[in-house]
mmCIF file of C-alpha atoms in Angstrom:
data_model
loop_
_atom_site.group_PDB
_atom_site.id
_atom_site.type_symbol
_atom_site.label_atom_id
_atom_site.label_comp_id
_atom_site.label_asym_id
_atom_site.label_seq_id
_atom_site.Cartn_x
_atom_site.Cartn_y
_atom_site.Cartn_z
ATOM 1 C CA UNK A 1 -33.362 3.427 3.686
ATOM 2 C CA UNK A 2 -37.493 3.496 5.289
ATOM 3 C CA UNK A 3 -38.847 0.711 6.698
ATOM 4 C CA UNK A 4 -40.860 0.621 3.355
ATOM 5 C CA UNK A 5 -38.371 -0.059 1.391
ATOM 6 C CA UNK A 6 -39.311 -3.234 -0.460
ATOM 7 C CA UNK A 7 -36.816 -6.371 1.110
ATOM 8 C CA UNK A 8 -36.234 -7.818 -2.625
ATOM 9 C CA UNK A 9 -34.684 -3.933 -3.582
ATOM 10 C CA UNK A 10 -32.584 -4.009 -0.152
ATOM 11 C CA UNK A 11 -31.513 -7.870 -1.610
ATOM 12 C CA UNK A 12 -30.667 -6.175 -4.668
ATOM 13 C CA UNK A 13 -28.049 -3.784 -3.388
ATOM 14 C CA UNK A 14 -26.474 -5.873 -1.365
ATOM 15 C CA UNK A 15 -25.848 -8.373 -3.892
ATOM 16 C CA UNK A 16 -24.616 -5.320 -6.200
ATOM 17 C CA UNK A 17 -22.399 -4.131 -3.726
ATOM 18 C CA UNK A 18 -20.728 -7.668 -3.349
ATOM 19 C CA UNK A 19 -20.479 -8.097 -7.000
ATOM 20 C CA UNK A 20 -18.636 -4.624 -7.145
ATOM 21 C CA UNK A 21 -16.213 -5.674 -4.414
ATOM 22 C CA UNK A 22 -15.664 -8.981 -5.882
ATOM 23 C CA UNK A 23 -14.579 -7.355 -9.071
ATOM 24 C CA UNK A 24 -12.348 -4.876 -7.614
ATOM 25 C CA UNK A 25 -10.312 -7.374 -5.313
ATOM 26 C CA UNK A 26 -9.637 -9.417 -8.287
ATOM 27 C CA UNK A 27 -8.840 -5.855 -10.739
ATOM 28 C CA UNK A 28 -6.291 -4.823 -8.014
ATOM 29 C CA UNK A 29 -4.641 -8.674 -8.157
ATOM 30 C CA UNK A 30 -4.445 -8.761 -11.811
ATOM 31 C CA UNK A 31 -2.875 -5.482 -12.054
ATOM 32 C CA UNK A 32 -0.975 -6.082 -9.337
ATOM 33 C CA UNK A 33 0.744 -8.184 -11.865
ATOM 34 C CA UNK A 34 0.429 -7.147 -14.773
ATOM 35 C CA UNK A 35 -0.792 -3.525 -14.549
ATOM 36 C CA UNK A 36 -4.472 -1.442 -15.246
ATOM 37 C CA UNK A 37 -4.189 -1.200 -18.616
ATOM 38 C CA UNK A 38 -4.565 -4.880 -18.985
ATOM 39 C CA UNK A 39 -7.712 -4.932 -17.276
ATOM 40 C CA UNK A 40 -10.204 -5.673 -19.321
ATOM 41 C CA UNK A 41 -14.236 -5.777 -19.176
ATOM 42 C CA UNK A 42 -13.936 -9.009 -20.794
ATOM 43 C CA UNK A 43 -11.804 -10.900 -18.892
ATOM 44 C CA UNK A 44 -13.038 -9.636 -15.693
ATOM 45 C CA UNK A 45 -16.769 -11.040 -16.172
ATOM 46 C CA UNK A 46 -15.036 -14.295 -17.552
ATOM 47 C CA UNK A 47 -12.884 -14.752 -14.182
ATOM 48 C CA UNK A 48 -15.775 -14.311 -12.012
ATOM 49 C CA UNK A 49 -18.706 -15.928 -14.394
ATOM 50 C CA UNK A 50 -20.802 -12.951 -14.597
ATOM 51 C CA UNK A 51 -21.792 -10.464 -17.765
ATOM 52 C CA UNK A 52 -20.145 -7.715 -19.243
ATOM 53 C CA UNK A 53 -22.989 -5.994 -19.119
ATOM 54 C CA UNK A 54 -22.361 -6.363 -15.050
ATOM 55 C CA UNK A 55 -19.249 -5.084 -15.274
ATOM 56 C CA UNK A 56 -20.026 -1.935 -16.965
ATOM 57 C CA UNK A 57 -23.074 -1.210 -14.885
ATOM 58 C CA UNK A 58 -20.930 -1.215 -11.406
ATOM 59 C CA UNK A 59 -18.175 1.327 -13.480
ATOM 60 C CA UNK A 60 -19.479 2.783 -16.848
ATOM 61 C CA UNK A 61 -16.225 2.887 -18.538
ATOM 62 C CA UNK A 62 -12.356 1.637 -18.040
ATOM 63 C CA UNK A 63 -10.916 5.120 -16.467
ATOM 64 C CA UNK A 64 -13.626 4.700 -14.088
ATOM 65 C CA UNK A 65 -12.569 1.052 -13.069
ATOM 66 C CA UNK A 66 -8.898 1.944 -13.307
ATOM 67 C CA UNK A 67 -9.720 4.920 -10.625
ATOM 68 C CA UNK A 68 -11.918 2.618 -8.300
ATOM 69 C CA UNK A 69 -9.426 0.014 -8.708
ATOM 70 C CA UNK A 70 -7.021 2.289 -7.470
ATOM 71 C CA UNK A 71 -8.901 3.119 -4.143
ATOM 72 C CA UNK A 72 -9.746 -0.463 -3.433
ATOM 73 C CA UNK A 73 -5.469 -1.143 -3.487
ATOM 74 C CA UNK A 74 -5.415 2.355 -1.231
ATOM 75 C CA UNK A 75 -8.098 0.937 1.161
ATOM 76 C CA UNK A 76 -6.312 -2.353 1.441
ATOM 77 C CA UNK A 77 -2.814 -0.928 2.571
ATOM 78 C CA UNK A 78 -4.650 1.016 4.920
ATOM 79 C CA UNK A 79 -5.882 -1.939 6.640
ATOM 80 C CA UNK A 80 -2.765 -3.903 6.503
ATOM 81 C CA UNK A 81 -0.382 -1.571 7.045
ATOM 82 C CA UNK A 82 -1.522 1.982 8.058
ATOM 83 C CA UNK A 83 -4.188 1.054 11.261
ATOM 84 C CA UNK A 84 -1.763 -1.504 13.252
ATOM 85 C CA UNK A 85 1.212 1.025 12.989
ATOM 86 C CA UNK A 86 -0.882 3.244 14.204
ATOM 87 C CA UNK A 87 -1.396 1.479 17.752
ATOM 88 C CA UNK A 88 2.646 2.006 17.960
ATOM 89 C CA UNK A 89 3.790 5.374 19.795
ATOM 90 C CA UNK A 90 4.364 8.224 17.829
ATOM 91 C CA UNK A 91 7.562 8.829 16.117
ATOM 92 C CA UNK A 92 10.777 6.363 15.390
ATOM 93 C CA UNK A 93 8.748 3.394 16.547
ATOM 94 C CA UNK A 94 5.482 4.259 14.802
ATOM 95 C CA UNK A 95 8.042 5.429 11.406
ATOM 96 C CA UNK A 96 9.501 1.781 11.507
ATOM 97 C CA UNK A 97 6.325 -0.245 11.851
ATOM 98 C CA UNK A 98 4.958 1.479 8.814
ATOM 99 C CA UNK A 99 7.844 0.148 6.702
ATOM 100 C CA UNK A 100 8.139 -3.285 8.658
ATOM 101 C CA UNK A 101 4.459 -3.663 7.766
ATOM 102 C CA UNK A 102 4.316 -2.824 4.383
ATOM 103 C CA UNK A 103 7.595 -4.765 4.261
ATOM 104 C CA UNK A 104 5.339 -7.839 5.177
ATOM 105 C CA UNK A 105 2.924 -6.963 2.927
ATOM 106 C CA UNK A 106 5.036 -7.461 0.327
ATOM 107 C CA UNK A 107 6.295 -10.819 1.648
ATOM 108 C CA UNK A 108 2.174 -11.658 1.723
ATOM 109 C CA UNK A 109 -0.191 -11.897 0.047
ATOM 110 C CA UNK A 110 -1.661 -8.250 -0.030
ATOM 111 C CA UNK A 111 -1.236 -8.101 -3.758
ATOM 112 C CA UNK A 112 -0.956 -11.339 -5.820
ATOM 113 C CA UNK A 113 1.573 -9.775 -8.448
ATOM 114 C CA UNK A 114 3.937 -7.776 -5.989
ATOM 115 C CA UNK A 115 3.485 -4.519 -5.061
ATOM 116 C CA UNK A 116 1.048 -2.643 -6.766
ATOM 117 C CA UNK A 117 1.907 0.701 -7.177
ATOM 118 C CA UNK A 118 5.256 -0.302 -8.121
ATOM 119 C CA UNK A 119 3.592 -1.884 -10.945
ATOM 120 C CA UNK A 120 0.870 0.724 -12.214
ATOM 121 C CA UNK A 121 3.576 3.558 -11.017
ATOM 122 C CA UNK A 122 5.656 2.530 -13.861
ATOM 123 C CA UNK A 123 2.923 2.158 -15.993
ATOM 124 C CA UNK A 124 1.468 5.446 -15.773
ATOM 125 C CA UNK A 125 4.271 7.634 -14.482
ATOM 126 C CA UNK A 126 4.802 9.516 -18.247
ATOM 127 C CA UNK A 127 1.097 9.137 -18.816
ATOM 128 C CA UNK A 128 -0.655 12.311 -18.166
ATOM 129 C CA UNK A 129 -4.642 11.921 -16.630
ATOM 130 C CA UNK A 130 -6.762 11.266 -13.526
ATOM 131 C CA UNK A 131 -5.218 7.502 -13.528
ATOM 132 C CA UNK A 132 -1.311 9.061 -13.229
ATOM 133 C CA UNK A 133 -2.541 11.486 -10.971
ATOM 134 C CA UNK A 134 -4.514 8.775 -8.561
ATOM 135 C CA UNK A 135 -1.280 6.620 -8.431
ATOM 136 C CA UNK A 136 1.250 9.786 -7.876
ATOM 137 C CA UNK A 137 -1.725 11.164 -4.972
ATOM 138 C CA UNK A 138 -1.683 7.650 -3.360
ATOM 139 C CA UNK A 139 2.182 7.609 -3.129
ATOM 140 C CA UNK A 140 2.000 11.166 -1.883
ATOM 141 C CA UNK A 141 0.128 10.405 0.950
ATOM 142 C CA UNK A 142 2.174 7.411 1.579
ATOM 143 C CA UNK A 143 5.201 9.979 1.670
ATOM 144 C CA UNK A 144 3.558 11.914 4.140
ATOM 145 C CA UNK A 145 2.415 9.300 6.183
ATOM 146 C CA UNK A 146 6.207 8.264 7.153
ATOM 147 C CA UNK A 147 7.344 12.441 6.680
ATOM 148 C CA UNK A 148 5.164 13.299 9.755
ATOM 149 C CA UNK A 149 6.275 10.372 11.937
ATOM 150 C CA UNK A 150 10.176 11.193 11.085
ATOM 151 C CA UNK A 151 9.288 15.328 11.650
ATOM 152 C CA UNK A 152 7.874 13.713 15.291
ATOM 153 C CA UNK A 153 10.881 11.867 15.684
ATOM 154 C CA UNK A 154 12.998 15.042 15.339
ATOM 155 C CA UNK A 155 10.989 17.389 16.728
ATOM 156 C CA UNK A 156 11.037 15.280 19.789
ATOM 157 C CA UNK A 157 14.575 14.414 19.771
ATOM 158 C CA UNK A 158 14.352 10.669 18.837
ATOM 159 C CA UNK A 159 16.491 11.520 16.365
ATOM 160 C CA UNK A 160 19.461 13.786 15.653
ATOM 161 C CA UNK A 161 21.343 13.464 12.258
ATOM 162 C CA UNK A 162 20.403 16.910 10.374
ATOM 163 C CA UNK A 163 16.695 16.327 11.217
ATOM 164 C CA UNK A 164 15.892 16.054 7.667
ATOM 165 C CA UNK A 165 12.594 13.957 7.285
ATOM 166 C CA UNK A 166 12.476 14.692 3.158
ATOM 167 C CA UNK A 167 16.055 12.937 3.171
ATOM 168 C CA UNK A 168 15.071 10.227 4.988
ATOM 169 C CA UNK A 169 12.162 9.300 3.714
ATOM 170 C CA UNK A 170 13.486 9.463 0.241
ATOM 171 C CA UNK A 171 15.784 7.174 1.513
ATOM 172 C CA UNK A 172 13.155 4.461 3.558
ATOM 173 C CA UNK A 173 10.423 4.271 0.756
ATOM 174 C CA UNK A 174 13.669 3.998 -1.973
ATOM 175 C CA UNK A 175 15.063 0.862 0.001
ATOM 176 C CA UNK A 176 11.257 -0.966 0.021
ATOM 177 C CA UNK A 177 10.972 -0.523 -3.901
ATOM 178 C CA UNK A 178 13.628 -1.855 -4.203
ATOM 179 C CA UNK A 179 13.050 -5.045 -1.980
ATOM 180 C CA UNK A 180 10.068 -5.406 -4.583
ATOM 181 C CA UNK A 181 12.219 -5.612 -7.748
ATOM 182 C CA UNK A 182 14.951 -7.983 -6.354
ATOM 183 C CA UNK A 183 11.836 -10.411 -5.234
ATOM 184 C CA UNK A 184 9.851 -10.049 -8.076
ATOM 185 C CA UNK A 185 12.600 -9.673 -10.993
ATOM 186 C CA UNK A 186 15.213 -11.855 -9.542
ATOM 187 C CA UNK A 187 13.301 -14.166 -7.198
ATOM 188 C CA UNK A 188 15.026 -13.049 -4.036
ATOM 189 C CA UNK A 189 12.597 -13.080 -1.281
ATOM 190 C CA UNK A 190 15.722 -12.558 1.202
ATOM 191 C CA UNK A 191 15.755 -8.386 -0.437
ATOM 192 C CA UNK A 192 12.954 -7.839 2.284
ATOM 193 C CA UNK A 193 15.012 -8.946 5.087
ATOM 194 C CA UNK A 194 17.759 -7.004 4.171
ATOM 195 C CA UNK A 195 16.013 -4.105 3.277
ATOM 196 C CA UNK A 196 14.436 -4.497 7.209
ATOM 197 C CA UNK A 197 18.089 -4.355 8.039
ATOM 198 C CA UNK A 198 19.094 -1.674 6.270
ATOM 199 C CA UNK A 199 16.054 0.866 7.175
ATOM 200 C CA UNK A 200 16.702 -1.060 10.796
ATOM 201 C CA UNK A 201 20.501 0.308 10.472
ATOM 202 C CA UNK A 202 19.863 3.654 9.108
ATOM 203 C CA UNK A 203 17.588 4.562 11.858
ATOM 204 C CA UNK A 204 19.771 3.238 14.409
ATOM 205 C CA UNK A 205 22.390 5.737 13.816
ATOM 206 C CA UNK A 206 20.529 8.415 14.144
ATOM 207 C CA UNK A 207 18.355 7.350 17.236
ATOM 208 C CA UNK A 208 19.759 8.949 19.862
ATOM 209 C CA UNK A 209 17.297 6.985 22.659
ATOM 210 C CA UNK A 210 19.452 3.889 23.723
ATOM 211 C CA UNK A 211 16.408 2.014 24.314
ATOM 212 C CA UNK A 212 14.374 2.857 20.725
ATOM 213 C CA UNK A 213 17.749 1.870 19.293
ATOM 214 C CA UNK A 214 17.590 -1.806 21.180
ATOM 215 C CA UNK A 215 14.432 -1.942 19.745
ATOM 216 C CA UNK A 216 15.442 -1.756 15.982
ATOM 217 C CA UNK A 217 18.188 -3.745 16.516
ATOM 218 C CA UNK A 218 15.661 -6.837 16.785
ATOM 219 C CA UNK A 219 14.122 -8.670 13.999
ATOM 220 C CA UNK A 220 10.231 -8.091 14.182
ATOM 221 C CA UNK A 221 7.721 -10.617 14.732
ATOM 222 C CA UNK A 222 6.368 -11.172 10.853
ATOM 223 C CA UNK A 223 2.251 -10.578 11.046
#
């Protein structure tokens, strides 16, 4: 942008760009809950008091809202759960505050329906197109976000057992799905404690440093 730029165009964007963020965070809520194909153009400009006419000009079609919608859930775990693990040493420690995080984010309020990719994951997971292959892509690098912290953690010798990350992992992200049925199908809030324990226990019996394994053994500060 020049210094010529006219102040009522720079106004403009600004206000478009809030309007487009202001639809998105409430898109990833709704379908959150009930999933992306119930998004509609509709009922999007009625929830936020603006035309549908606005709505299509930030997107141009449905796909195209499903797919940003998508990113703007993507950008949020990143915040929320991906850039304070990150502060953690690599390996075990850093591979535990990932899942303790997005543990809490599923106690929180990071999605208003539960968690969201459990949601449009079972939505789209028979559904062939760019939407199933945005929500499979975001789990993927989800997958390999824990896969290289547990390949650390044996590679370092944090952790003996086999050194098999792919089993492992399999077995953390399996245990945190399910956390988010028993809470959301059977009103059991208490399945997020006791999946902490159980990815808590499950790494403790492989750690083979006595003080990482002290560590797990105590119940996290909830953030």
């Amino acid at each position: 942008m020049t210094d010529e730029t006219p102040p009522q165009l720079d106004g403009r964007v600004v206000r478009g760009d809030a309007k487009r963020r202001a639809i998105l965070d409430l898109a990833v809520d709704l379908a959150s809950a009930e999933g992306l194909e119930g998004l509609s153009i509709g009922r999007l400009a009625g929830e936020l008091g603006i035309s549908k006419s606005g709505v299509v000009l930030h997107f141009g079609s449905k796909e195209e809202m499903q797919l940003a919608t998508i990113s703007t859930a993507v950008r949020r775990i990143h915040a929320e759960v991906i850039v304070p693990a990150e502060r953690e040493p690599e390996g075990v420690v850093r591979l535990w505050t990932y899942c303790d995080r997005w543990l809490a984010s599923l106690e929180g309020s990071l999605f208003a329906g539960g968690c969201f990719f459990s949601t449009v994951g079972a939505e789209f997971n028979a559904r062939p197109g760019r939407v199933h292959d945005a929500i499979a892509a975001a789990h993927a690098t989800w997958l390999t976000v824990l896969r290289d912290q547990a390949a650390i953690a044996f590679d370092n010798g944090q952790l003996d057992g086999g050194g098999n990350p792919e089993q492992l992992i399999f077995e953390l992200d399996s245990v945190i799905r399910s956390s988010n049925l028993y809470s959301r199908l059977h009103g059991d809030n208490s399945a997020f404690d006791r999946a902490r324990q159980t990815i808590r226990e499950r790494l403790a019996t492989i750690c083979v440093d006595d003080a990482t394994r002290r560590r797990l053994s105590v119940h996290p500060k909830k953030s």
